[in-house]
């Protein structure tokens, strides 16, 4: 087991568009002698059959993804083999692709693209709260199984005015 690994998260807002940037950034990290062991991506905006496995493998990364057309999608890229792969939140029936997990070098990684709940009281807000409750249950369960666990991604949570660019707009 590794004592430490370098993990990063990036909301790519379309992997098809940002793939050259992702590949260059990973290459730049290698050149700087700070290679990324695992990269978690959110908002892929592409289906699994369009996912660029080949390009990422050529860059030295194994990857898993859960994607969907136009919206959402998450992926984990790793320099080494991944185990215990989980796509979606166990026991939570959801067609949106917003959660993925894998174990890398003994470290459990959960990558989340948290729901944008829009406004309090809206249907999307209610869905976000149910989704977050399911995530909490899942993470608690994972904590009982894995001594090393990291949860990262794009959280879309802004409890304070300082958490958004323009509070009057949001």
PDB file of C-alpha atoms in Angstrom:
ATOM      1  CA  UNK A   1       0.000   0.000   0.000  1.00  0.00           C
ATOM      2  CA  UNK A   2       1.172   3.496  -0.777  1.00  0.00           C
ATOM      3  CA  UNK A   3       1.691   5.905   2.101  1.00  0.00           C
ATOM      4  CA  UNK A   4       0.348   8.733  -0.015  1.00  0.00           C
ATOM      5  CA  UNK A   5      -0.997   9.383  -3.454  1.00  0.00           C
ATOM      6  CA  UNK A   6      -1.712  12.585  -5.368  1.00  0.00           C
ATOM      7  CA  UNK A   7      -5.406  12.939  -6.115  1.00  0.00           C
ATOM      8  CA  UNK A   8      -7.097  15.779  -7.981  1.00  0.00           C
ATOM      9  CA  UNK A   9     -10.680  16.648  -8.924  1.00  0.00           C
ATOM     10  CA  UNK A  10     -11.779  18.641 -11.968  1.00  0.00           C
ATOM     11  CA  UNK A  11     -15.208  19.638 -13.231  1.00  0.00           C
ATOM     12  CA  UNK A  12     -14.346  19.496 -16.917  1.00  0.00           C
ATOM     13  CA  UNK A  13     -17.741  20.757 -18.157  1.00  0.00           C
ATOM     14  CA  UNK A  14     -17.508  18.489 -21.249  1.00  0.00           C
ATOM     15  CA  UNK A  15     -14.668  16.020 -21.507  1.00  0.00           C
ATOM     16  CA  UNK A  16     -14.978  16.062 -25.289  1.00  0.00           C
ATOM     17  CA  UNK A  17     -14.113  19.773 -25.292  1.00  0.00           C
ATOM     18  CA  UNK A  18     -11.600  19.676 -22.414  1.00  0.00           C
ATOM     19  CA  UNK A  19      -9.746  16.431 -23.204  1.00  0.00           C
ATOM     20  CA  UNK A  20      -6.718  18.245 -24.708  1.00  0.00           C
ATOM     21  CA  UNK A  21      -6.512  20.394 -21.545  1.00  0.00           C
ATOM     22  CA  UNK A  22      -6.778  17.344 -19.272  1.00  0.00           C
ATOM     23  CA  UNK A  23      -4.065  15.491 -21.200  1.00  0.00           C
ATOM     24  CA  UNK A  24      -1.751  18.514 -21.197  1.00  0.00           C
ATOM     25  CA  UNK A  25      -2.275  19.107 -17.476  1.00  0.00           C
ATOM     26  CA  UNK A  26      -1.515  15.470 -16.670  1.00  0.00           C
ATOM     27  CA  UNK A  27       1.601  15.667 -18.853  1.00  0.00           C
ATOM     28  CA  UNK A  28       2.670  18.902 -17.148  1.00  0.00           C
ATOM     29  CA  UNK A  29       2.353  17.213 -13.748  1.00  0.00           C
ATOM     30  CA  UNK A  30       4.576  14.367 -14.970  1.00  0.00           C
ATOM     31  CA  UNK A  31       7.185  16.819 -16.261  1.00  0.00           C
ATOM     32  CA  UNK A  32       7.154  18.672 -12.929  1.00  0.00           C
ATOM     33  CA  UNK A  33       7.830  15.337 -11.185  1.00  0.00           C
ATOM     34  CA  UNK A  34       4.451  15.602  -9.448  1.00  0.00           C
ATOM     35  CA  UNK A  35       2.488  12.890 -11.224  1.00  0.00           C
ATOM     36  CA  UNK A  36      -1.190  12.571 -10.437  1.00  0.00           C
ATOM     37  CA  UNK A  37      -2.031   9.073  -9.201  1.00  0.00           C
ATOM     38  CA  UNK A  38      -5.791   9.564  -9.485  1.00  0.00           C
ATOM     39  CA  UNK A  39      -7.885  12.216 -11.226  1.00  0.00           C
ATOM     40  CA  UNK A  40     -11.614  12.470 -10.580  1.00  0.00           C
ATOM     41  CA  UNK A  41     -13.673  14.191 -13.256  1.00  0.00           C
ATOM     42  CA  UNK A  42     -17.188  15.572 -13.119  1.00  0.00           C
ATOM     43  CA  UNK A  43     -19.666  16.823 -15.727  1.00  0.00           C
ATOM     44  CA  UNK A  44     -18.338  14.657 -18.553  1.00  0.00           C
ATOM     45  CA  UNK A  45     -21.376  15.352 -20.738  1.00  0.00           C
ATOM     46  CA  UNK A  46     -20.862  12.257 -22.863  1.00  0.00           C
ATOM     47  CA  UNK A  47     -22.090   8.695 -22.987  1.00  0.00           C
ATOM     48  CA  UNK A  48     -19.897   5.734 -22.067  1.00  0.00           C
ATOM     49  CA  UNK A  49     -19.471   4.707 -25.714  1.00  0.00           C
ATOM     50  CA  UNK A  50     -17.949   8.148 -26.470  1.00  0.00           C
ATOM     51  CA  UNK A  51     -15.603   8.102 -23.471  1.00  0.00           C
ATOM     52  CA  UNK A  52     -11.924   8.546 -24.553  1.00  0.00           C
ATOM     53  CA  UNK A  53     -10.440   5.405 -22.946  1.00  0.00           C
ATOM     54  CA  UNK A  54      -7.799   5.041 -25.654  1.00  0.00           C
ATOM     55  CA  UNK A  55      -6.459   8.596 -25.363  1.00  0.00           C
ATOM     56  CA  UNK A  56      -6.277   8.341 -21.582  1.00  0.00           C
ATOM     57  CA  UNK A  57      -4.563   4.940 -21.742  1.00  0.00           C
ATOM     58  CA  UNK A  58      -1.990   6.428 -24.113  1.00  0.00           C
ATOM     59  CA  UNK A  59      -1.352   9.059 -21.439  1.00  0.00           C
ATOM     60  CA  UNK A  60      -0.746   6.286 -18.877  1.00  0.00           C
ATOM     61  CA  UNK A  61      -4.142   6.172 -17.155  1.00  0.00           C
ATOM     62  CA  UNK A  62      -6.698   3.432 -16.609  1.00  0.00           C
ATOM     63  CA  UNK A  63     -10.150   4.905 -16.228  1.00  0.00           C
ATOM     64  CA  UNK A  64     -13.704   4.113 -15.321  1.00  0.00           C
ATOM     65  CA  UNK A  65     -16.670   6.290 -16.176  1.00  0.00           C
ATOM     66  CA  UNK A  66     -20.407   6.635 -15.757  1.00  0.00           C
ATOM     67  CA  UNK A  67     -21.635   9.044 -18.379  1.00  0.00           C
ATOM     68  CA  UNK A  68     -24.762  10.340 -19.989  1.00  0.00           C
ATOM     69  CA  UNK A  69     -25.532  12.533 -22.963  1.00  0.00           C
ATOM     70  CA  UNK A  70     -25.509  16.316 -22.515  1.00  0.00           C
ATOM     71  CA  UNK A  71     -25.424  16.365 -18.695  1.00  0.00           C
ATOM     72  CA  UNK A  72     -23.611  14.970 -15.688  1.00  0.00           C
ATOM     73  CA  UNK A  73     -21.134  12.104 -15.833  1.00  0.00           C
ATOM     74  CA  UNK A  74     -18.218  11.187 -13.569  1.00  0.00           C
ATOM     75  CA  UNK A  75     -14.938   9.361 -14.056  1.00  0.00           C
ATOM     76  CA  UNK A  76     -11.884   8.221 -12.136  1.00  0.00           C
ATOM     77  CA  UNK A  77      -8.495   7.990 -13.836  1.00  0.00           C
ATOM     78  CA  UNK A  78      -5.710   6.042 -12.171  1.00  0.00           C
ATOM     79  CA  UNK A  79      -2.079   5.148 -12.795  1.00  0.00           C
ATOM     80  CA  UNK A  80      -2.717   1.739 -11.210  1.00  0.00           C
ATOM     81  CA  UNK A  81      -5.424  -0.906 -11.176  1.00  0.00           C
ATOM     82  CA  UNK A  82      -8.726  -0.064  -9.499  1.00  0.00           C
ATOM     83  CA  UNK A  83     -10.780  -2.449  -7.370  1.00  0.00           C
ATOM     84  CA  UNK A  84     -14.259  -2.476  -5.849  1.00  0.00           C
ATOM     85  CA  UNK A  85     -15.702  -0.278  -8.592  1.00  0.00           C
ATOM     86  CA  UNK A  86     -19.122   1.206  -7.837  1.00  0.00           C
ATOM     87  CA  UNK A  87     -21.146   3.255 -10.320  1.00  0.00           C
ATOM     88  CA  UNK A  88     -23.995   5.160  -8.734  1.00  0.00           C
ATOM     89  CA  UNK A  89     -25.136   5.250  -5.138  1.00  0.00           C
ATOM     90  CA  UNK A  90     -25.988   1.740  -3.882  1.00  0.00           C
ATOM     91  CA  UNK A  91     -29.710   1.360  -3.238  1.00  0.00           C
ATOM     92  CA  UNK A  92     -30.596   4.760  -4.730  1.00  0.00           C
ATOM     93  CA  UNK A  93     -32.512   4.432  -7.986  1.00  0.00           C
ATOM     94  CA  UNK A  94     -31.188   7.270 -10.131  1.00  0.00           C
ATOM     95  CA  UNK A  95     -30.729   7.625 -13.866  1.00  0.00           C
ATOM     96  CA  UNK A  96     -28.409  10.609 -13.427  1.00  0.00           C
ATOM     97  CA  UNK A  97     -24.723   9.707 -13.524  1.00  0.00           C
ATOM     98  CA  UNK A  98     -23.315  11.610 -10.561  1.00  0.00           C
ATOM     99  CA  UNK A  99     -21.380   9.148  -8.408  1.00  0.00           C
ATOM    100  CA  UNK A 100     -18.565   6.671  -8.928  1.00  0.00           C
ATOM    101  CA  UNK A 101     -16.121   4.970  -6.582  1.00  0.00           C
ATOM    102  CA  UNK A 102     -13.050   2.762  -6.707  1.00  0.00           C
ATOM    103  CA  UNK A 103     -10.258   1.590  -4.456  1.00  0.00           C
ATOM    104  CA  UNK A 104      -6.751   2.569  -5.564  1.00  0.00           C
ATOM    105  CA  UNK A 105      -3.655   1.474  -3.643  1.00  0.00           C
ATOM    106  CA  UNK A 106      -5.795   0.716  -0.596  1.00  0.00           C
ATOM    107  CA  UNK A 107      -7.524   4.116  -0.637  1.00  0.00           C
ATOM    108  CA  UNK A 108     -11.275   4.265  -1.280  1.00  0.00           C
ATOM    109  CA  UNK A 109     -12.135   7.177  -3.564  1.00  0.00           C
ATOM    110  CA  UNK A 110     -15.676   8.458  -4.040  1.00  0.00           C
ATOM    111  CA  UNK A 111     -16.135  11.008  -6.819  1.00  0.00           C
ATOM    112  CA  UNK A 112     -19.366  13.040  -6.696  1.00  0.00           C
ATOM    113  CA  UNK A 113     -21.040  15.558  -8.943  1.00  0.00           C
ATOM    114  CA  UNK A 114     -23.614  16.877  -6.490  1.00  0.00           C
ATOM    115  CA  UNK A 115     -27.011  17.948  -7.758  1.00  0.00           C
ATOM    116  CA  UNK A 116     -27.669  21.662  -8.290  1.00  0.00           C
ATOM    117  CA  UNK A 117     -30.804  22.104  -6.220  1.00  0.00           C
ATOM    118  CA  UNK A 118     -31.748  25.460  -7.714  1.00  0.00           C
ATOM    119  CA  UNK A 119     -34.097  27.109  -5.222  1.00  0.00           C
ATOM    120  CA  UNK A 120     -35.276  25.926  -1.806  1.00  0.00           C
ATOM    121  CA  UNK A 121     -38.649  24.245  -2.111  1.00  0.00           C
ATOM    122  CA  UNK A 122     -38.270  23.357  -5.779  1.00  0.00           C
ATOM    123  CA  UNK A 123     -38.542  19.801  -7.096  1.00  0.00           C
ATOM    124  CA  UNK A 124     -34.813  19.858  -7.895  1.00  0.00           C
ATOM    125  CA  UNK A 125     -34.025  20.961  -4.344  1.00  0.00           C
ATOM    126  CA  UNK A 126     -36.070  18.095  -2.916  1.00  0.00           C
ATOM    127  CA  UNK A 127     -34.242  15.673  -5.231  1.00  0.00           C
ATOM    128  CA  UNK A 128     -30.884  17.139  -4.124  1.00  0.00           C
ATOM    129  CA  UNK A 129     -31.757  16.612  -0.454  1.00  0.00           C
ATOM    130  CA  UNK A 130     -32.803  12.978  -1.079  1.00  0.00           C
ATOM    131  CA  UNK A 131     -29.632  12.452  -3.112  1.00  0.00           C
ATOM    132  CA  UNK A 132     -27.427  13.921  -0.365  1.00  0.00           C
ATOM    133  CA  UNK A 133     -29.135  11.743   2.257  1.00  0.00           C
ATOM    134  CA  UNK A 134     -28.370   8.664   0.124  1.00  0.00           C
ATOM    135  CA  UNK A 135     -24.760   9.832  -0.258  1.00  0.00           C
ATOM    136  CA  UNK A 136     -24.440  10.276   3.498  1.00  0.00           C
ATOM    137  CA  UNK A 137     -25.700   6.751   4.128  1.00  0.00           C
ATOM    138  CA  UNK A 138     -23.339   5.389   1.458  1.00  0.00           C
ATOM    139  CA  UNK A 139     -20.309   7.233   2.845  1.00  0.00           C
ATOM    140  CA  UNK A 140     -21.081   6.068   6.396  1.00  0.00           C
ATOM    141  CA  UNK A 141     -21.217   2.496   5.124  1.00  0.00           C
ATOM    142  CA  UNK A 142     -17.967   2.922   3.177  1.00  0.00           C
ATOM    143  CA  UNK A 143     -16.270   4.344   6.282  1.00  0.00           C
ATOM    144  CA  UNK A 144     -17.050   1.130   8.126  1.00  0.00           C
ATOM    145  CA  UNK A 145     -15.388  -0.916   5.349  1.00  0.00           C
ATOM    146  CA  UNK A 146     -12.380   1.218   4.390  1.00  0.00           C
ATOM    147  CA  UNK A 147      -9.853   2.706   6.791  1.00  0.00           C
ATOM    148  CA  UNK A 148      -8.677   5.171   4.125  1.00  0.00           C
ATOM    149  CA  UNK A 149     -11.475   7.048   2.362  1.00  0.00           C
ATOM    150  CA  UNK A 150     -11.648  10.276   0.400  1.00  0.00           C
ATOM    151  CA  UNK A 151     -14.792  11.930  -0.933  1.00  0.00           C
ATOM    152  CA  UNK A 152     -14.255  14.605  -3.544  1.00  0.00           C
ATOM    153  CA  UNK A 153     -15.811  16.193  -6.589  1.00  0.00           C
ATOM    154  CA  UNK A 154     -18.015  19.154  -7.398  1.00  0.00           C
ATOM    155  CA  UNK A 155     -20.317  19.730  -4.460  1.00  0.00           C
ATOM    156  CA  UNK A 156     -22.659  22.505  -5.680  1.00  0.00           C
ATOM    157  CA  UNK A 157     -23.216  23.565  -2.072  1.00  0.00           C
ATOM    158  CA  UNK A 158     -23.183  27.248  -1.151  1.00  0.00           C
ATOM    159  CA  UNK A 159     -24.537  27.866   2.355  1.00  0.00           C
ATOM    160  CA  UNK A 160     -23.140  31.401   2.580  1.00  0.00           C
ATOM    161  CA  UNK A 161     -23.134  34.472   0.318  1.00  0.00           C
ATOM    162  CA  UNK A 162     -19.340  34.301   0.196  1.00  0.00           C
ATOM    163  CA  UNK A 163     -19.618  30.879  -1.458  1.00  0.00           C
ATOM    164  CA  UNK A 164     -20.925  32.295  -4.741  1.00  0.00           C
ATOM    165  CA  UNK A 165     -19.565  34.780  -7.243  1.00  0.00           C
ATOM    166  CA  UNK A 166     -22.549  37.135  -7.081  1.00  0.00           C
ATOM    167  CA  UNK A 167     -24.880  36.619  -4.128  1.00  0.00           C
ATOM    168  CA  UNK A 168     -27.566  38.946  -5.513  1.00  0.00           C
ATOM    169  CA  UNK A 169     -27.868  36.782  -8.635  1.00  0.00           C
ATOM    170  CA  UNK A 170     -27.853  33.480  -6.714  1.00  0.00           C
TER     171      UNK A 170
END
